[in-house]
Amino acid sequence: MIVEKILQSKKNANCILDLEKAVLSNDEGDILSGINTYQELLNELHNRNMIQITPGLDENEVKYRRWLADRKNDFVNNLLVYLNHTNEQIQETSIDVLMALIKLEGVGREVWNFPKELFGKIIHELLSAEVDQQANILRFQKYASHDDIIMYTLKTVKAILDIFDKTEEVTNIFLANLFYLLNVIKYPKKFQTDEPNTLLPQNNLKEPFFLKKKFFCKLFSDTWLKFLKLQLPFSVLKKVLLILHKRVVPYLQNPCLLLDFLTDSYDRGGILSLLSLSSLFFLIDKYNVEYPDFFQKFYSLTNAEIINGKYSARYFYLCDLFLSSTHVPAYLIAAFAKKLSRIALKSKTDNILRIIVLVINFIIRHKSLTIMIHQEIPTDISEDPFKFEELDPARSCAMDSSLWEIKTLQSHIIPEIARKAKMINHSLPSIELEFHTTLDVSMDSLYKKERKRKFEEVALAVKRPVISS
């Protein structure tokens, strides 16, 4: 076997060059075979202490080991190139072998010494300015559960961002790769537990490596804040706002520093306004941040485009969350109930059901809205005092109107919608309807539910026909 042959004698060192040729082959099978054999060789060289330069070695031995180190560096560089190979198996093997080499360099040490140089090369490649690295970053994610990988990833990223503070421009591809990488770095649930959670082995260490919460929190905060100061393209900004309120904001040293970023995002309008609201509400709710006209701005976002768009479920979730307090003024709740009811007339089936349930819950929370059920129904829409286009809910005249839209939906062709709409004809329950389950409702699920529904047998005016065989 080629590995054993190389280990037996230095005279066989040229066999390593044959391995390099296999790695650089045009044949994908030879490449994979060469990579695996090369990794096996490096494992043996490290385990037998045949590549490390230590005191007391003669000059020839030092030269030989430096030559082996050069071969290893060439192998690493080839693996970095292969992260962008067209063959997915070669890509996956390359990232796995690179991370195996990271782990290998920590074997046998008495003090913690993370291989920052090698790791830095990997991170730099994942943050390519020219190649989309999402697939490789997803492969890297399985290693990002280790505390040492988490910390040194953030340290490397922060060092890169420190450099970009002095540059004029970065590519959108780089910014997308940077988001993908930061997104796989989850804030640890525990710090300094009895069992070290590291990729590098710690068996022989005099002092084990642990993440320190105060240090890591600062590193996490500084890295994200530097990233969010960059000019993010729409596609990246949208992804950032989707995860910010759960994955980032609660773990920052000072979340209020994000206020300018969030207000700027909101002011860009459309879907960005909707996606920024979760994080804004977190700051308002948890940190008493003042954000003038929050509910008025949310009301202005309530339109058919948002409600029937890609992020409709998020809108309904936020609507239920923001308006859950009984301390919210009744006129505001009435404006939302009326506007949503009007939009329901031209909405998708699943969204109609969500709106009806939401409006019923509004009435249960705010008994004063009951008047909207019993008010006279206009014979023409022009007679309705409600001002649909008004952006200020206080001026919408919703309380002077009725919920004729919900009563209209009582004749809807979908039985489930008609049944829910008819609930306002009777005394409403004291407990709110289960709203979150409606977020998973689809036209298909409504159809399946209706098919399972049992109907009562009724007397027929004619006899059933008897079909003779």
CSV table of C-alpha atoms in Angstrom, one decimal:
chain,number,residue,atom,x,y,z
A,1,MET,CA,0.0,0.0,0.0
A,2,ILE,CA,1.3,3.5,-0.9
A,3,VAL,CA,1.0,4.9,2.6
A,4,GLU,CA,3.0,2.1,4.2
A,5,LYS,CA,5.6,2.4,1.4
A,6,ILE,CA,6.1,6.1,2.1
A,7,LEU,CA,6.3,5.5,5.9
A,8,GLN,CA,8.9,2.7,5.5
A,9,SER,CA,11.7,4.9,4.0
A,10,LYS,CA,12.4,8.4,2.9
A,11,LYS,CA,13.6,7.0,-0.4
A,12,ASN,CA,10.0,6.4,-1.2
A,13,ALA,CA,9.1,10.1,-0.6
A,14,ASN,CA,8.5,10.7,-4.3
A,15,CYS,CA,5.4,8.5,-4.0
A,16,ILE,CA,3.8,11.6,-2.4
A,17,LEU,CA,4.3,13.4,-5.7
A,18,ASP,CA,2.3,10.5,-7.3
A,19,LEU,CA,-0.5,11.1,-4.8
A,20,GLU,CA,-0.5,14.8,-5.8
A,21,LYS,CA,-0.9,13.8,-9.4
A,22,ALA,CA,-3.9,11.7,-8.5
A,23,VAL,CA,-5.4,14.6,-6.6
A,24,LEU,CA,-4.9,16.9,-9.6
A,25,SER,CA,-6.3,14.3,-12.0
A,26,ASN,CA,-9.1,15.0,-14.5
A,27,ASP,CA,-10.8,11.8,-13.4
A,28,GLU,CA,-13.2,12.4,-10.5
A,29,GLY,CA,-12.8,8.9,-9.1
A,30,ASP,CA,-9.0,9.3,-9.0
A,31,ILE,CA,-9.4,12.7,-7.3
A,32,LEU,CA,-11.5,11.2,-4.5
A,33,SER,CA,-9.2,8.2,-4.1
A,34,GLY,CA,-6.2,10.5,-4.0
A,35,ILE,CA,-7.7,12.8,-1.4
A,36,ASN,CA,-8.6,9.9,0.9
A,37,THR,CA,-5.2,8.3,0.6
A,38,TYR,CA,-3.5,11.7,1.2
A,39,GLN,CA,-5.5,12.2,4.3
A,40,GLU,CA,-4.6,8.7,5.5
A,41,LEU,CA,-0.9,9.5,5.0
A,42,LEU,CA,-1.1,12.8,6.9
A,43,ASN,CA,-2.9,11.1,9.8
A,44,GLU,CA,0.0,8.6,10.1
A,45,LEU,CA,2.7,11.3,9.7
A,46,HIS,CA,1.1,13.3,12.5
A,47,ASN,CA,0.4,10.3,14.8
A,48,ARG,CA,4.0,9.1,14.4
A,49,ASN,CA,5.3,12.6,14.9
A,50,MET,CA,7.1,12.5,11.5
A,51,ILE,CA,6.0,15.9,10.2
A,52,GLN,CA,6.3,18.2,13.2
A,53,ILE,CA,9.6,20.1,13.6
A,54,THR,CA,10.9,19.6,17.1
A,55,PRO,CA,14.2,20.6,18.8
A,56,GLY,CA,17.2,18.2,18.4
A,57,LEU,CA,16.5,17.1,14.8
A,58,ASP,CA,19.5,17.1,12.4
A,59,GLU,CA,19.6,19.4,9.4
A,60,ASN,CA,18.5,16.7,6.8
A,61,GLU,CA,15.6,15.7,9.0
A,62,VAL,CA,14.5,19.3,9.3
A,63,LYS,CA,14.7,19.8,5.5
A,64,TYR,CA,12.7,16.6,5.0
A,65,ARG,CA,9.9,17.6,7.4
A,66,ARG,CA,9.7,21.1,5.9
A,67,TRP,CA,9.3,19.4,2.5
A,68,LEU,CA,6.5,17.3,4.0
A,69,ALA,CA,4.9,20.5,5.4
A,70,ASP,CA,5.1,22.1,1.9
A,71,ARG,CA,3.3,19.0,0.5
A,72,LYS,CA,0.7,19.3,3.1
A,73,ASN,CA,0.1,23.0,2.3
A,74,ASP,CA,-0.2,22.2,-1.4
A,75,PHE,CA,-2.8,19.5,-0.5
A,76,VAL,CA,-4.7,22.0,1.6
A,77,ASN,CA,-4.7,24.6,-1.3
A,78,ASN,CA,-6.0,21.9,-3.7
A,79,LEU,CA,-8.8,21.1,-1.2
A,80,LEU,CA,-9.7,24.8,-1.0
A,81,VAL,CA,-10.0,24.9,-4.8
A,82,TYR,CA,-12.1,21.7,-4.8
A,83,LEU,CA,-14.7,23.4,-2.6
A,84,ASN,CA,-15.8,24.9,-5.9
A,85,HIS,CA,-15.6,21.7,-8.0
A,86,THR,CA,-18.6,20.8,-10.1
A,87,ASN,CA,-18.8,17.3,-8.4
A,88,GLU,CA,-20.7,17.6,-5.1
A,89,GLN,CA,-19.0,14.5,-3.6
A,90,ILE,CA,-15.6,16.1,-4.2
A,91,GLN,CA,-16.9,19.4,-2.6
A,92,GLU,CA,-18.2,17.5,0.5
A,93,THR,CA,-15.1,15.3,0.8
A,94,SER,CA,-12.9,18.5,0.6
A,95,ILE,CA,-14.7,20.3,3.5
A,96,ASP,CA,-14.6,17.1,5.6
A,97,VAL,CA,-10.9,16.5,5.0
A,98,LEU,CA,-10.1,20.2,5.7
A,99,MET,CA,-11.9,20.0,9.0
A,100,ALA,CA,-10.3,16.7,9.8
A,101,LEU,CA,-6.9,18.4,9.4
A,102,ILE,CA,-8.0,21.1,11.8
A,103,LYS,CA,-8.8,18.4,14.4
A,104,LEU,CA,-5.5,16.5,13.6
A,105,GLU,CA,-3.4,19.5,14.4
A,106,GLY,CA,-4.8,19.6,17.9
A,107,VAL,CA,-3.9,16.0,18.7
A,108,GLY,CA,-1.1,15.4,21.3
A,109,ARG,CA,-0.8,19.0,22.5
A,110,GLU,CA,-0.5,19.9,26.1
A,111,VAL,CA,-1.7,23.5,25.8
A,112,TRP,CA,-4.6,24.8,23.7
A,113,ASN,CA,-3.4,25.9,20.3
A,114,PHE,CA,-6.1,26.2,17.7
A,115,PRO,CA,-4.7,26.1,14.1
A,116,LYS,CA,-5.8,29.6,13.2
A,117,GLU,CA,-3.9,29.9,10.0
A,118,LEU,CA,-5.4,26.8,8.4
A,119,PHE,CA,-8.8,27.6,9.7
A,120,GLY,CA,-8.5,31.2,8.4
A,121,LYS,CA,-7.9,29.8,4.9
A,122,ILE,CA,-11.1,27.8,5.1
A,123,ILE,CA,-13.2,30.7,6.3
A,124,HIS,CA,-11.7,33.0,3.7
A,125,GLU,CA,-12.7,30.5,1.0
A,126,LEU,CA,-16.2,30.2,2.4
A,127,LEU,CA,-16.5,34.0,2.2
A,128,SER,CA,-15.6,34.1,-1.5
A,129,ALA,CA,-16.4,37.4,-3.2
A,130,GLU,CA,-17.1,35.6,-6.5
A,131,VAL,CA,-18.6,32.2,-5.8
A,132,ASP,CA,-21.8,31.4,-4.0
A,133,GLN,CA,-20.8,29.2,-1.1
A,134,GLN,CA,-24.2,28.4,0.4
A,135,ALA,CA,-23.9,24.7,-0.2
A,136,ASN,CA,-20.4,24.5,1.4
A,137,ILE,CA,-21.5,26.6,4.3
A,138,LEU,CA,-24.4,24.2,4.9
A,139,ARG,CA,-21.8,21.4,4.9
A,140,PHE,CA,-19.7,23.4,7.4
A,141,GLN,CA,-22.7,23.8,9.6
A,142,LYS,CA,-22.3,20.3,11.2
A,143,TYR,CA,-19.0,21.4,12.6
A,144,ALA,CA,-20.4,24.8,13.9
A,145,SER,CA,-22.0,23.1,16.9
A,146,HIS,CA,-18.5,23.0,18.6
A,147,ASP,CA,-17.5,25.8,20.9
A,148,ASP,CA,-14.1,26.2,19.4
A,149,ILE,CA,-15.4,26.4,15.8
A,150,ILE,CA,-18.1,28.9,16.9
A,151,MET,CA,-15.6,31.2,18.5
A,152,TYR,CA,-12.8,31.1,15.9
A,153,THR,CA,-15.3,31.5,13.1
A,154,LEU,CA,-16.6,34.7,14.7
A,155,LYS,CA,-13.0,35.9,15.4
A,156,THR,CA,-12.0,35.3,11.8
A,157,VAL,CA,-15.1,37.0,10.4
A,158,LYS,CA,-14.6,40.0,12.7
A,159,ALA,CA,-11.0,40.3,11.6
A,160,ILE,CA,-12.1,40.3,8.0
A,161,LEU,CA,-14.8,43.0,8.7
A,162,ASP,CA,-12.3,45.1,10.5
A,163,ILE,CA,-10.3,45.3,7.3
A,164,PHE,CA,-13.4,46.1,5.3
A,165,ASP,CA,-14.0,49.2,7.5
A,166,LYS,CA,-11.2,50.8,5.4
A,167,THR,CA,-12.3,49.6,2.0
A,168,GLU,CA,-14.9,51.2,-0.4
A,169,GLU,CA,-16.9,48.3,-1.7
A,170,VAL,CA,-17.7,44.6,-1.2
A,171,THR,CA,-19.6,42.3,-3.6
A,172,ASN,CA,-23.1,41.1,-3.1
A,173,ILE,CA,-21.9,37.5,-3.3
A,174,PHE,CA,-19.5,38.1,-0.4
A,175,LEU,CA,-22.3,39.7,1.7
A,176,ALA,CA,-24.6,36.7,0.9
A,177,ASN,CA,-21.9,34.2,1.9
A,178,LEU,CA,-21.2,36.2,5.0
A,179,PHE,CA,-24.8,36.0,6.0
A,180,TYR,CA,-25.0,32.3,5.4
A,181,LEU,CA,-21.9,31.8,7.6
A,182,LEU,CA,-23.1,34.0,10.4
A,183,ASN,CA,-26.5,32.3,10.3
A,184,VAL,CA,-25.1,28.8,11.0
A,185,ILE,CA,-23.3,30.2,14.1
A,186,LYS,CA,-25.9,29.7,16.9
A,187,TYR,CA,-25.5,31.4,20.2
A,188,PRO,CA,-24.6,28.6,22.7
A,189,LYS,CA,-27.2,27.5,25.2
A,190,LYS,CA,-24.6,26.7,27.9
A,191,PHE,CA,-21.2,28.1,28.8
A,192,GLN,CA,-18.3,26.4,30.7
A,193,THR,CA,-20.0,23.0,31.4
A,194,ASP,CA,-18.2,20.0,32.8
A,195,GLU,CA,-17.9,18.4,29.4
A,196,PRO,CA,-15.9,20.5,26.9
A,197,ASN,CA,-17.7,20.8,23.6
A,198,THR,CA,-14.9,21.2,21.1
A,199,LEU,CA,-13.8,19.8,17.8
A,200,LEU,CA,-10.2,19.7,18.9
A,201,PRO,CA,-9.4,16.9,21.4
A,202,GLN,CA,-8.6,18.0,24.9
A,203,ASN,CA,-7.4,14.8,26.5
A,204,ASN,CA,-3.9,15.9,27.2
A,205,LEU,CA,-4.5,19.6,27.9
A,206,LYS,CA,-3.4,21.0,31.2
A,207,GLU,CA,-6.2,23.5,31.1
A,208,PRO,CA,-9.3,22.7,29.0
A,209,PHE,CA,-10.8,25.2,26.6
A,210,PHE,CA,-14.2,26.7,27.5
A,211,LEU,CA,-16.2,29.5,26.0
A,212,LYS,CA,-16.5,32.4,28.4
A,213,LYS,CA,-20.0,34.0,28.2
A,214,LYS,CA,-18.9,37.6,28.7
A,215,PHE,CA,-16.2,37.4,26.1
A,216,PHE,CA,-18.3,35.5,23.6
A,217,CYS,CA,-21.3,37.9,24.0
A,218,LYS,CA,-19.1,40.8,23.1
A,219,LEU,CA,-17.6,39.0,20.1
A,220,PHE,CA,-21.0,37.9,18.9
A,221,SER,CA,-22.4,41.4,19.3
A,222,ASP,CA,-19.4,43.2,17.6
A,223,THR,CA,-19.4,40.8,14.7
A,224,TRP,CA,-23.1,41.2,13.9
A,225,LEU,CA,-23.1,44.9,14.4
A,226,LYS,CA,-20.2,45.3,12.0
A,227,PHE,CA,-22.0,43.1,9.5
A,228,LEU,CA,-25.2,45.1,9.8
A,229,LYS,CA,-23.4,48.4,9.1
A,230,LEU,CA,-22.5,47.1,5.6
A,231,GLN,CA,-24.7,48.1,2.6
A,232,LEU,CA,-26.7,44.9,2.3
A,233,PRO,CA,-28.6,44.2,-0.9
A,234,PHE,CA,-32.3,43.6,-0.8
A,235,SER,CA,-32.1,39.8,-1.0
A,236,VAL,CA,-29.6,39.6,1.9
A,237,LEU,CA,-31.4,42.2,4.0
A,238,LYS,CA,-34.7,40.3,3.7
A,239,LYS,CA,-33.0,37.1,4.9
A,240,VAL,CA,-31.4,39.0,7.8
A,241,LEU,CA,-34.7,40.5,9.0
A,242,LEU,CA,-36.3,37.1,8.9
A,243,ILE,CA,-34.0,35.6,11.6
A,244,LEU,CA,-32.9,38.7,13.5
A,245,HIS,CA,-35.5,38.8,16.2
A,246,LYS,CA,-34.9,35.2,17.2
A,247,ARG,CA,-31.3,34.4,16.4
A,248,VAL,CA,-29.5,37.7,17.1
A,249,VAL,CA,-31.3,40.5,18.9
A,250,PRO,CA,-31.9,38.6,22.2
A,251,TYR,CA,-28.2,37.8,22.5
A,252,LEU,CA,-26.6,41.2,21.8
A,253,GLN,CA,-24.9,43.1,24.6
A,254,ASN,CA,-27.0,46.2,23.8
A,255,PRO,CA,-29.9,45.3,21.4
A,256,CYS,CA,-30.9,49.0,21.3
A,257,LEU,CA,-28.0,49.7,19.1
A,258,LEU,CA,-30.0,48.1,16.3
A,259,LEU,CA,-32.8,50.7,16.4
A,260,ASP,CA,-31.3,52.8,13.6
A,261,PHE,CA,-30.8,49.7,11.4
A,262,LEU,CA,-34.4,48.5,12.0
A,263,THR,CA,-36.0,51.9,11.5
A,264,ASP,CA,-34.0,52.4,8.2
A,265,SER,CA,-35.2,48.9,7.1
A,266,TYR,CA,-38.8,49.8,8.0
A,267,ASP,CA,-38.6,53.0,6.1
A,268,ARG,CA,-37.7,51.2,2.9
A,269,GLY,CA,-41.3,50.0,2.8
A,270,GLY,CA,-43.1,46.9,1.5
A,271,ILE,CA,-42.0,43.5,2.7
A,272,LEU,CA,-38.9,44.9,4.5
A,273,SER,CA,-41.2,47.0,6.7
A,274,LEU,CA,-43.2,43.9,7.7
A,275,LEU,CA,-40.0,41.8,8.4
A,276,SER,CA,-38.4,44.5,10.5
A,277,LEU,CA,-41.5,44.7,12.8
A,278,SER,CA,-40.6,41.6,14.9
A,279,SER,CA,-37.3,43.0,16.0
A,280,LEU,CA,-38.7,46.5,16.6
A,281,PHE,CA,-41.5,45.0,18.7
A,282,PHE,CA,-38.9,43.1,20.7
A,283,LEU,CA,-37.0,46.3,21.5
A,284,ILE,CA,-40.3,48.1,22.4
A,285,ASP,CA,-41.5,45.2,24.6
A,286,LYS,CA,-38.3,44.2,26.4
A,287,TYR,CA,-36.3,47.4,26.4
A,288,ASN,CA,-39.0,50.1,26.5
A,289,VAL,CA,-37.7,51.6,23.3
A,290,GLU,CA,-39.9,54.5,22.1
A,291,TYR,CA,-41.0,54.1,18.5
A,292,PRO,CA,-43.6,56.8,17.6
A,293,ASP,CA,-46.8,55.7,15.8
A,294,PHE,CA,-45.8,52.0,15.9
A,295,PHE,CA,-49.4,50.8,15.5
A,296,GLN,CA,-50.3,53.4,12.9
A,297,LYS,CA,-47.4,52.3,10.8
A,298,PHE,CA,-48.4,48.6,11.2
A,299,TYR,CA,-51.9,49.6,10.2
A,300,SER,CA,-50.6,51.2,7.0
A,301,LEU,CA,-49.0,47.9,6.1
A,302,THR,CA,-52.3,46.1,6.2
A,303,ASN,CA,-53.1,45.7,2.6
A,304,ALA,CA,-54.1,42.9,0.2
A,305,GLU,CA,-50.5,42.7,-1.2
A,306,ILE,CA,-49.0,41.9,2.2
A,307,ILE,CA,-51.8,39.7,3.4
A,308,ASN,CA,-51.9,37.5,0.2
A,309,GLY,CA,-48.1,37.6,-0.4
A,310,LYS,CA,-45.3,35.2,0.5
A,311,TYR,CA,-45.1,36.3,4.1
A,312,SER,CA,-48.8,36.4,4.9
A,313,ALA,CA,-48.4,33.9,7.8
A,314,ARG,CA,-45.9,36.3,9.4
A,315,TYR,CA,-48.3,39.2,9.1
A,316,PHE,CA,-51.1,37.3,10.8
A,317,TYR,CA,-48.7,36.1,13.5
A,318,LEU,CA,-47.6,39.6,14.2
A,319,CYS,CA,-51.1,41.0,14.0
A,320,ASP,CA,-52.2,38.5,16.7
A,321,LEU,CA,-49.2,39.3,18.8
A,322,PHE,CA,-49.2,43.1,18.6
A,323,LEU,CA,-53.0,43.4,19.2
A,324,SER,CA,-53.2,40.8,22.0
A,325,SER,CA,-53.3,43.3,24.8
A,326,THR,CA,-56.6,44.5,26.1
A,327,HIS,CA,-55.0,47.8,26.8
A,328,VAL,CA,-54.8,48.6,23.0
A,329,PRO,CA,-57.5,51.2,22.3
A,330,ALA,CA,-60.8,49.9,21.0
A,331,TYR,CA,-60.8,52.2,18.0
A,332,LEU,CA,-57.5,50.8,16.8
A,333,ILE,CA,-58.7,47.2,17.1
A,334,ALA,CA,-61.9,48.2,15.3
A,335,ALA,CA,-59.9,49.7,12.4
A,336,PHE,CA,-57.9,46.5,12.0
A,337,ALA,CA,-61.0,44.3,12.2
A,338,LYS,CA,-62.8,46.4,9.6
A,339,LYS,CA,-59.9,46.7,7.2
A,340,LEU,CA,-59.1,43.0,7.4
A,341,SER,CA,-62.7,42.1,6.8
A,342,ARG,CA,-62.8,44.2,3.7
A,343,ILE,CA,-59.6,42.7,2.4
A,344,ALA,CA,-61.0,39.2,3.1
A,345,LEU,CA,-63.6,39.7,0.3
A,346,LYS,CA,-60.8,39.5,-2.2
A,347,SER,CA,-58.3,37.2,-0.4
A,348,LYS,CA,-57.2,33.6,-0.8
A,349,THR,CA,-59.3,31.0,0.9
A,350,ASP,CA,-56.9,30.2,3.7
A,351,ASN,CA,-56.4,33.9,4.5
A,352,ILE,CA,-60.1,34.5,4.7
A,353,LEU,CA,-60.3,31.8,7.4
A,354,ARG,CA,-57.4,33.5,9.3
A,355,ILE,CA,-59.1,36.9,9.1
A,356,ILE,CA,-62.4,35.6,10.4
A,357,VAL,CA,-60.8,33.9,13.4
A,358,LEU,CA,-58.7,37.0,14.1
A,359,VAL,CA,-61.7,39.3,13.9
A,360,ILE,CA,-63.8,37.1,16.2
A,361,ASN,CA,-60.9,37.1,18.7
A,362,PHE,CA,-60.7,40.9,18.5
A,363,ILE,CA,-64.4,41.0,19.5
A,364,ILE,CA,-63.9,38.6,22.3
A,365,ARG,CA,-61.0,40.7,23.7
A,366,HIS,CA,-62.9,44.0,23.2
A,367,LYS,CA,-66.6,43.7,24.0
A,368,SER,CA,-67.2,47.2,22.8
A,369,LEU,CA,-66.6,45.9,19.2
A,370,THR,CA,-69.9,43.9,19.5
A,371,ILE,CA,-71.7,47.1,18.3
A,372,MET,CA,-70.1,46.5,14.8
A,373,ILE,CA,-72.0,43.2,14.5
A,374,HIS,CA,-75.4,44.7,15.2
A,375,GLN,CA,-75.0,48.0,13.3
A,376,GLU,CA,-77.2,48.6,10.2
A,377,ILE,CA,-75.8,47.0,7.1
A,378,PRO,CA,-75.4,49.5,4.2
A,379,THR,CA,-77.2,48.7,1.0
A,380,ASP,CA,-74.3,50.2,-1.0
A,381,ILE,CA,-70.6,50.4,-0.2
A,382,SER,CA,-70.6,54.1,-0.6
A,383,GLU,CA,-72.9,54.3,2.4
A,384,ASP,CA,-70.3,52.6,4.6
A,385,PRO,CA,-68.7,55.3,6.8
A,386,PHE,CA,-65.4,53.3,7.0
A,387,LYS,CA,-62.6,55.0,5.2
A,388,PHE,CA,-60.6,52.1,3.7
A,389,GLU,CA,-57.8,54.3,2.2
A,390,GLU,CA,-57.2,56.2,5.5
A,391,LEU,CA,-53.7,55.4,6.9
A,392,ASP,CA,-54.5,56.7,10.4
A,393,PRO,CA,-56.8,54.2,12.2
A,394,ALA,CA,-58.1,57.0,14.5
A,395,ARG,CA,-59.7,58.7,11.5
A,396,SER,CA,-61.0,55.5,9.7
A,397,CYS,CA,-64.5,55.7,11.4
A,398,ALA,CA,-64.4,51.9,11.9
A,399,MET,CA,-66.5,52.0,15.0
A,400,ASP,CA,-69.3,53.8,13.1
A,401,SER,CA,-69.4,50.9,10.6
A,402,SER,CA,-70.5,47.3,10.7
A,403,LEU,CA,-68.9,44.0,9.9
A,404,TRP,CA,-71.1,43.4,6.9
A,405,GLU,CA,-68.1,41.8,5.1
A,406,ILE,CA,-68.1,38.9,7.6
A,407,LYS,CA,-71.8,38.5,7.2
A,408,THR,CA,-71.3,38.4,3.4
A,409,LEU,CA,-68.8,35.6,3.9
A,410,GLN,CA,-71.5,33.5,5.6
A,411,SER,CA,-72.6,32.6,2.1
A,412,HIS,CA,-69.1,31.5,1.0
A,413,ILE,CA,-68.8,28.4,-1.1
A,414,ILE,CA,-66.3,26.8,1.3
A,415,PRO,CA,-68.4,25.4,4.2
A,416,GLU,CA,-65.7,25.9,6.9
A,417,ILE,CA,-65.5,29.6,6.1
A,418,ALA,CA,-69.3,30.0,6.1
A,419,ARG,CA,-69.5,28.2,9.4
A,420,LYS,CA,-66.8,30.4,11.1
A,421,ALA,CA,-68.4,33.6,9.7
A,422,LYS,CA,-71.8,32.6,11.1
A,423,MET,CA,-70.4,32.5,14.6
A,424,ILE,CA,-71.0,36.3,14.9
A,425,ASN,CA,-74.8,35.6,14.6
A,426,HIS,CA,-74.7,34.0,18.1
A,427,SER,CA,-73.2,34.8,21.5
A,428,LEU,CA,-69.5,34.4,21.1
A,429,PRO,CA,-67.5,32.2,23.5
A,430,SER,CA,-65.6,33.8,26.4
A,431,ILE,CA,-62.4,32.0,25.4
A,432,GLU,CA,-60.6,33.0,22.2
A,433,LEU,CA,-60.6,30.7,19.2
A,434,GLU,CA,-57.3,28.8,18.5
A,435,PHE,CA,-55.7,31.1,16.0
A,436,HIS,CA,-52.2,29.7,15.6
A,437,THR,CA,-53.5,26.5,14.1
A,438,THR,CA,-55.0,28.5,11.2
A,439,LEU,CA,-51.5,29.5,10.2
A,440,ASP,CA,-51.0,26.0,8.8
A,441,VAL,CA,-54.3,25.9,7.0
A,442,SER,CA,-54.3,25.5,3.2
A,443,MET,CA,-56.9,25.0,0.6
A,444,ASP,CA,-55.9,21.3,0.5
A,445,SER,CA,-56.3,20.8,4.2
A,446,LEU,CA,-59.7,22.5,4.1
A,447,TYR,CA,-60.8,20.1,1.4
A,448,LYS,CA,-59.6,17.1,3.3
A,449,LYS,CA,-61.3,18.2,6.5
A,450,GLU,CA,-64.6,18.7,4.6
A,451,ARG,CA,-64.4,15.2,3.1
A,452,LYS,CA,-64.0,13.7,6.6
A,453,ARG,CA,-67.0,15.6,7.9
A,454,LYS,CA,-70.1,13.5,8.7
A,455,PHE,CA,-73.4,14.7,7.3
A,456,GLU,CA,-76.8,13.8,8.7
A,457,GLU,CA,-79.1,11.6,6.6
A,458,VAL,CA,-82.2,13.5,5.5
A,459,ALA,CA,-85.5,12.3,4.1
A,460,LEU,CA,-85.6,12.4,0.3
A,461,ALA,CA,-88.7,13.5,-1.7
A,462,VAL,CA,-88.2,10.5,-4.0
A,463,LYS,CA,-87.2,7.0,-3.6
A,464,ARG,CA,-83.6,6.0,-4.2
A,465,PRO,CA,-83.3,4.3,-7.6
A,466,VAL,CA,-82.6,0.5,-7.5
A,467,ILE,CA,-79.9,-0.5,-9.9
A,468,SER,CA,-80.5,-4.0,-11.2
A,469,SER,CA,-77.5,-6.2,-11.9
